[in-house]
CSV table of C-alpha atoms in Angstrom, one decimal:
chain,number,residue,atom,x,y,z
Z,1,UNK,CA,3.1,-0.1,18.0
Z,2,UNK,CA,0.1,-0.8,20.2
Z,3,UNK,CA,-1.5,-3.0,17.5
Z,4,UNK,CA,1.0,-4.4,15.5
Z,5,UNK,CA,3.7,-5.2,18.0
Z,6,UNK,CA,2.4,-5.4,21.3
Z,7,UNK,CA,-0.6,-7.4,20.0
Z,8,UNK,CA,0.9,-9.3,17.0
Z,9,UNK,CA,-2.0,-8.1,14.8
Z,10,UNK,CA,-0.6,-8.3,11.0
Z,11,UNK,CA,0.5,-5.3,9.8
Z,12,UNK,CA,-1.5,-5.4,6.7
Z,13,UNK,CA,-4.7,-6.2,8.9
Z,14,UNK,CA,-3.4,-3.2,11.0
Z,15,UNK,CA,-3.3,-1.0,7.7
Z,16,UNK,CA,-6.8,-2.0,6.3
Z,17,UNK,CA,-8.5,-1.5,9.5
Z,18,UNK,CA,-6.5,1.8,9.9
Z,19,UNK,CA,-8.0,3.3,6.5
Z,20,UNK,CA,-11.0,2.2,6.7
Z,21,UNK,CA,-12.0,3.5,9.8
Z,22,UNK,CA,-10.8,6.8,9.2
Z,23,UNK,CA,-12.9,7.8,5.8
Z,24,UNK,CA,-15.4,10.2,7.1
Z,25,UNK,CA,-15.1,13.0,8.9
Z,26,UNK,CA,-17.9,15.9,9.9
Z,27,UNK,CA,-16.8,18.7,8.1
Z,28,UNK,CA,-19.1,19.6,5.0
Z,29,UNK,CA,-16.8,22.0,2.9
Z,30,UNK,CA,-14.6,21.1,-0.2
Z,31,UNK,CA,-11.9,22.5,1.1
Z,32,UNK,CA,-12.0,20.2,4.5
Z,33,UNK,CA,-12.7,17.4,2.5
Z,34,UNK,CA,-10.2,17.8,-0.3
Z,35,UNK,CA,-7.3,18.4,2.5
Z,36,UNK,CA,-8.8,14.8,4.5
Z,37,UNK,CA,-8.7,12.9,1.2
Z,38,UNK,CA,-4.9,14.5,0.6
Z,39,UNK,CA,-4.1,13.6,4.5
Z,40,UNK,CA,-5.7,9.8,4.1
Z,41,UNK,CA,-3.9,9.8,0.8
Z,42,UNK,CA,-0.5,9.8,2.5
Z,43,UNK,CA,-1.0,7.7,5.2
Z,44,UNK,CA,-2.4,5.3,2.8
Z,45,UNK,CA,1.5,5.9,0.4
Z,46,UNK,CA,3.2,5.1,3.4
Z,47,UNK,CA,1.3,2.0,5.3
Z,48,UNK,CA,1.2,0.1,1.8
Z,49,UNK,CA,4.0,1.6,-0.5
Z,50,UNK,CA,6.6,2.3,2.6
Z,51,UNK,CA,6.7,0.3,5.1
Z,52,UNK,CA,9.8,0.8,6.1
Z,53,UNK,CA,9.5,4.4,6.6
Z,54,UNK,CA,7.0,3.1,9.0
Z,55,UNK,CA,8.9,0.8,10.9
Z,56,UNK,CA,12.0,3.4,11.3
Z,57,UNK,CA,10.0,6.5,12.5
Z,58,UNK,CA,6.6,5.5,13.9
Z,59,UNK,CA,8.7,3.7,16.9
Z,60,UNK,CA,10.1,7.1,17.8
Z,61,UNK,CA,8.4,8.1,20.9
Z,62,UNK,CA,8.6,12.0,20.6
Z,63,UNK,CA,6.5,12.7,17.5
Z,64,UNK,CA,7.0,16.7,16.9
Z,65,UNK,CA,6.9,18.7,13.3
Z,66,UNK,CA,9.9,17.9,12.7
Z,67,UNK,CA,10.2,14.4,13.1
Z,68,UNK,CA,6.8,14.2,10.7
Z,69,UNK,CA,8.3,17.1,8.0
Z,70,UNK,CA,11.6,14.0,7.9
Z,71,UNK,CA,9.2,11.2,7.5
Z,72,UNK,CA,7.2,12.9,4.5
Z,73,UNK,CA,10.2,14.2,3.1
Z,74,UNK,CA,11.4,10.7,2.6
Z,75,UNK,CA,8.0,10.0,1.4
Z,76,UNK,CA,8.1,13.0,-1.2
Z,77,UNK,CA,11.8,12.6,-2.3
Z,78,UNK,CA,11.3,8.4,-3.3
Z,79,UNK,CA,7.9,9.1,-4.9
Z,80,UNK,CA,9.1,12.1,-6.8
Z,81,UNK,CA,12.2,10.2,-8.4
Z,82,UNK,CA,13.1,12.1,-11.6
Z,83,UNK,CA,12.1,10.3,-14.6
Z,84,UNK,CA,15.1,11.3,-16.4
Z,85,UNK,CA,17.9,9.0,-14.9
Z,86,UNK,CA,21.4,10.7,-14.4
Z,87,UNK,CA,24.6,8.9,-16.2
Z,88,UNK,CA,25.9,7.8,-12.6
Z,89,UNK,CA,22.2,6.2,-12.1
Z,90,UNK,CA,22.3,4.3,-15.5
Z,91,UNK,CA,25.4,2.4,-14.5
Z,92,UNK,CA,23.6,1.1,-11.3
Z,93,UNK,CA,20.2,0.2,-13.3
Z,94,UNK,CA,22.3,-2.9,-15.4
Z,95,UNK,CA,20.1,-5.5,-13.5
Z,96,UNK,CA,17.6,-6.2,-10.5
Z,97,UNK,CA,20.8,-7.1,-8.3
Z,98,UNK,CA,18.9,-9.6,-6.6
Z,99,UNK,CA,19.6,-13.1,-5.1
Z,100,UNK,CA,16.1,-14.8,-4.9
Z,101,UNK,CA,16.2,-18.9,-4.1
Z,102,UNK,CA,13.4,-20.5,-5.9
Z,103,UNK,CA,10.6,-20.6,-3.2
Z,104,UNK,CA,10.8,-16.8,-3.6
Z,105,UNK,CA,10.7,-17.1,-7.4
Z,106,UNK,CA,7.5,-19.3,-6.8
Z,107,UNK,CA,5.8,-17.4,-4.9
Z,108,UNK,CA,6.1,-14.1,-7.1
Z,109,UNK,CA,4.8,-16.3,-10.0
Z,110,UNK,CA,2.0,-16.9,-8.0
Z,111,UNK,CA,1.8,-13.2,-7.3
Z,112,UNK,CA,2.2,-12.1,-11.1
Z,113,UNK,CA,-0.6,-15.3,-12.0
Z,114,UNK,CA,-3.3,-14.5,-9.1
Z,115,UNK,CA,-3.2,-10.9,-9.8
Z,116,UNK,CA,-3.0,-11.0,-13.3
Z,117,UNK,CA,0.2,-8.4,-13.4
Z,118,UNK,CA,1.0,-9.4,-17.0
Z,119,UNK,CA,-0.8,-11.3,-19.7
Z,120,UNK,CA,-1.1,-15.0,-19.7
Z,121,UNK,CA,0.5,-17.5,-17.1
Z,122,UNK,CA,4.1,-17.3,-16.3
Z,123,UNK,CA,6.1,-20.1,-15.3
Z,124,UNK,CA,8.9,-19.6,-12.5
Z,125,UNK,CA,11.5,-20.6,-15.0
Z,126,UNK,CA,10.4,-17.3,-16.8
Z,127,UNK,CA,10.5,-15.1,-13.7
Z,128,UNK,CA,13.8,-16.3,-13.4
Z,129,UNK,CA,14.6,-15.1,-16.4
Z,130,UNK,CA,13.2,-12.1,-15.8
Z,131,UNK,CA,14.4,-11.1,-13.0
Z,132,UNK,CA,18.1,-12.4,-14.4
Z,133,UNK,CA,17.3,-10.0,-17.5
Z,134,UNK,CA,17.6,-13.1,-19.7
Z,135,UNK,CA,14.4,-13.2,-21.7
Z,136,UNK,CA,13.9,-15.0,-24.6
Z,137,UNK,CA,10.6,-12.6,-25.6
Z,138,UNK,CA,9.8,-10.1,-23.2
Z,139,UNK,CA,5.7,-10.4,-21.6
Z,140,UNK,CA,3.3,-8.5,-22.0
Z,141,UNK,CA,1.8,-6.0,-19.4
Z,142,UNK,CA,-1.8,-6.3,-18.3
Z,143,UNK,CA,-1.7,-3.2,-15.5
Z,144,UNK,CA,0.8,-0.6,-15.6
Z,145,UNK,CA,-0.2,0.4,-11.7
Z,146,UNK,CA,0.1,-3.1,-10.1
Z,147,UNK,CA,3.5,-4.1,-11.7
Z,148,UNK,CA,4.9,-0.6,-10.0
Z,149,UNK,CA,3.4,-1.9,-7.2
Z,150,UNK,CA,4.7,-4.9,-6.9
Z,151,UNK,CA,8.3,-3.7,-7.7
Z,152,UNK,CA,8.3,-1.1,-5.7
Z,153,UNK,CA,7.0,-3.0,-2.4
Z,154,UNK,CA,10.2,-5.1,-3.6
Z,155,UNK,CA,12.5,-2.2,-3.3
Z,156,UNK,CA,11.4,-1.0,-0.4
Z,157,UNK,CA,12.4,-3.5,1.3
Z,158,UNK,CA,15.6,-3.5,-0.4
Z,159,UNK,CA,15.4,-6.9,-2.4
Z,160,UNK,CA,15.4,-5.1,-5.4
Z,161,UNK,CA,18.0,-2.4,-7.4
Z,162,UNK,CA,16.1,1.4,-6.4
Z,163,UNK,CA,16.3,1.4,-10.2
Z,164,UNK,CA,13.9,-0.9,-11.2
Z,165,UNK,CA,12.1,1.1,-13.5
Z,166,UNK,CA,15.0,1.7,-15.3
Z,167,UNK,CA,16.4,-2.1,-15.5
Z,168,UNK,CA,12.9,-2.9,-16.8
Z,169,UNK,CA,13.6,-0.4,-20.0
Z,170,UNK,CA,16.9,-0.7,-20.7
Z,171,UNK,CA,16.8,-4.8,-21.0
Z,172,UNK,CA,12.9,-4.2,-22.5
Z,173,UNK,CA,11.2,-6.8,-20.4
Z,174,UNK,CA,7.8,-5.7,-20.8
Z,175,UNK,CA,5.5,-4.6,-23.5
Z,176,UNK,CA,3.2,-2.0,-23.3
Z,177,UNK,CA,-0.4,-3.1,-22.3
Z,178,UNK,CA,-2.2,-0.8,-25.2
Z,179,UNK,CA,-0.2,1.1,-27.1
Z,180,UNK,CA,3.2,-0.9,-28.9
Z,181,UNK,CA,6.7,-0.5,-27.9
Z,182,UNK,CA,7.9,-1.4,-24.8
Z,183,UNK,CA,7.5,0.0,-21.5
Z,184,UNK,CA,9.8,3.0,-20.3
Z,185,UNK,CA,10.7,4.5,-17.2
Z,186,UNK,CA,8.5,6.8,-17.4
Z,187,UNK,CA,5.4,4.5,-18.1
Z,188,UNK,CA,6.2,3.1,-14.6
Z,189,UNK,CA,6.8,6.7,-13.1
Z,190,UNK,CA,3.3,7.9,-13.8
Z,191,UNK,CA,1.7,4.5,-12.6
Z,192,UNK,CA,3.7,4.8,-9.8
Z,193,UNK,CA,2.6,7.9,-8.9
Z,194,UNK,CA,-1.2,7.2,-10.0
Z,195,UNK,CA,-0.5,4.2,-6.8
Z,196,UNK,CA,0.6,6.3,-4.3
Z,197,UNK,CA,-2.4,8.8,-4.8
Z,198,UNK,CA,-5.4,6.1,-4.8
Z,199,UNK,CA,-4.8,2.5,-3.1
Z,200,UNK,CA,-8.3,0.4,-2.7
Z,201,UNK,CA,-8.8,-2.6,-5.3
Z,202,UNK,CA,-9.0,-5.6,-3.8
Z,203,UNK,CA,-6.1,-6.7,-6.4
Z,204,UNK,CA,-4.1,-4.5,-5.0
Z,205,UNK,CA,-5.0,-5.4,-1.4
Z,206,UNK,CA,-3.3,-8.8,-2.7
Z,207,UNK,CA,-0.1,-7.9,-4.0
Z,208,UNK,CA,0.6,-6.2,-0.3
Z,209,UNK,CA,-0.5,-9.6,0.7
Z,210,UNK,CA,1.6,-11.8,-1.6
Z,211,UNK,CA,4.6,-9.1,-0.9
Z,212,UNK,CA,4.3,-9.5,2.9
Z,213,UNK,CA,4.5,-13.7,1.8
Z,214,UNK,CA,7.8,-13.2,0.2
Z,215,UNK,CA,9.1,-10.8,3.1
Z,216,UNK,CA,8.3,-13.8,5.2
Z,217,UNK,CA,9.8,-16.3,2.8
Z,218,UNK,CA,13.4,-14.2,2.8
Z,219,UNK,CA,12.8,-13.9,6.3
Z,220,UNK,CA,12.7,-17.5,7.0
Z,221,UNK,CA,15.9,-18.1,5.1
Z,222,UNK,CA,17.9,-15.7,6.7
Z,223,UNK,CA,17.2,-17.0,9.9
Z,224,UNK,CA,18.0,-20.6,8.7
């Protein structure tokens, strides 16, 4: 609150600086270090992946257990999503159920292009058709981990169907990076889950980047 909103520092300037200065610690036992590692871990799965868990509780000025056991059940309950999709779920997962204008479409090819998400260039007209589930061939996957990035910093912020992963398998956008076949649900799950354990490549530090670009993007057209 101090940093970000009193002081206008970018929140994902706030986030970096916020990680990285809290690394080390004095204790020398495994057990101490393990349970920082978990702790840092967290805060790193909600700064990055959950942002808006951030902006609705961090505000509140009266910080007890309980208000921290809500936040981290939120946490817990989205990044434990079952992988096997209940009949009432399937009927929702049909498309994205987004409205993008093209300057949004633009700037996530440049997202998907500059951090090398799939194989080989994409044009927007592609990502339209992507996003539309209208693919002529579906692309190829170059990182399991960074397209559930992506897509999840997407739903977060609600500009994206919850059930991503699940749109992504049932209109088989995207083939598997190594092995053949298409990529599932629960492909995306497990990188998903590898993401919120371990954030620190500088690609990844860039799709938070490019996703904070398209919040501003939306932004700006709402207001308008």
């Amino acid at each position: 609150m101090a940093e970000v909103v009193n002081q206008n520092k970018r929140y994902l300037r706030f986030a970096e600086d916020f990680i990285n200065s809290h690394k080390f610690h004095d204790a020398k036992d495994a057990r101490s270090k393990n349970e920082h590692e978990k702790n840092l871990g967290i805060i790193k799965a909600l700064l990055f992946g959950n942002r808006k868990i951030v902006e609705k509780y961090f505000p509140l000025k009266n910080q007890d257990d309980k208000s921290i056991s809500a936040i981290l059940d939120v946490l817990d309950n989205d990044s434990n999503e079952p992988a096997v999709i209940i009949n009432k779920e399937q009927k929702k997962a049909i498309d994205f159920q987004c409205n993008f204008d093209y300057k949004v479409y633009e700037k996530i090819t440049e997202c998907f292009n500059d951090c090398h998400l799939f194989i080989g260039n994409l044009t927007t007209d592609v990502v339209k058709d992507f996003f539309s589930c209208n693919l002529q061939n579906p692309i190829k996957s170059n990182n399991n981990r960074w397209i559930s990035l992506f897509f999840s910093g997407l739903a977060q912020s609600n500009y994206i169907t919850p059930y991503w992963k699940k749109v992504i398998e049932r209109n088989r956008l995207v083939l598997r990076p190594m092995k053949s076949g298409y990529i599932t649900a629960n492909d995306l799950y497990s990188s998903l889950s590898q993401t919120n354990k371990k954030i620190s490549s500088s690609i990844e530090f860039k799709i938070f980047n490019y996703l904070d670009q398209i919040r501003e993007i939306i932004r700006a057209s709402e207001i308008q």
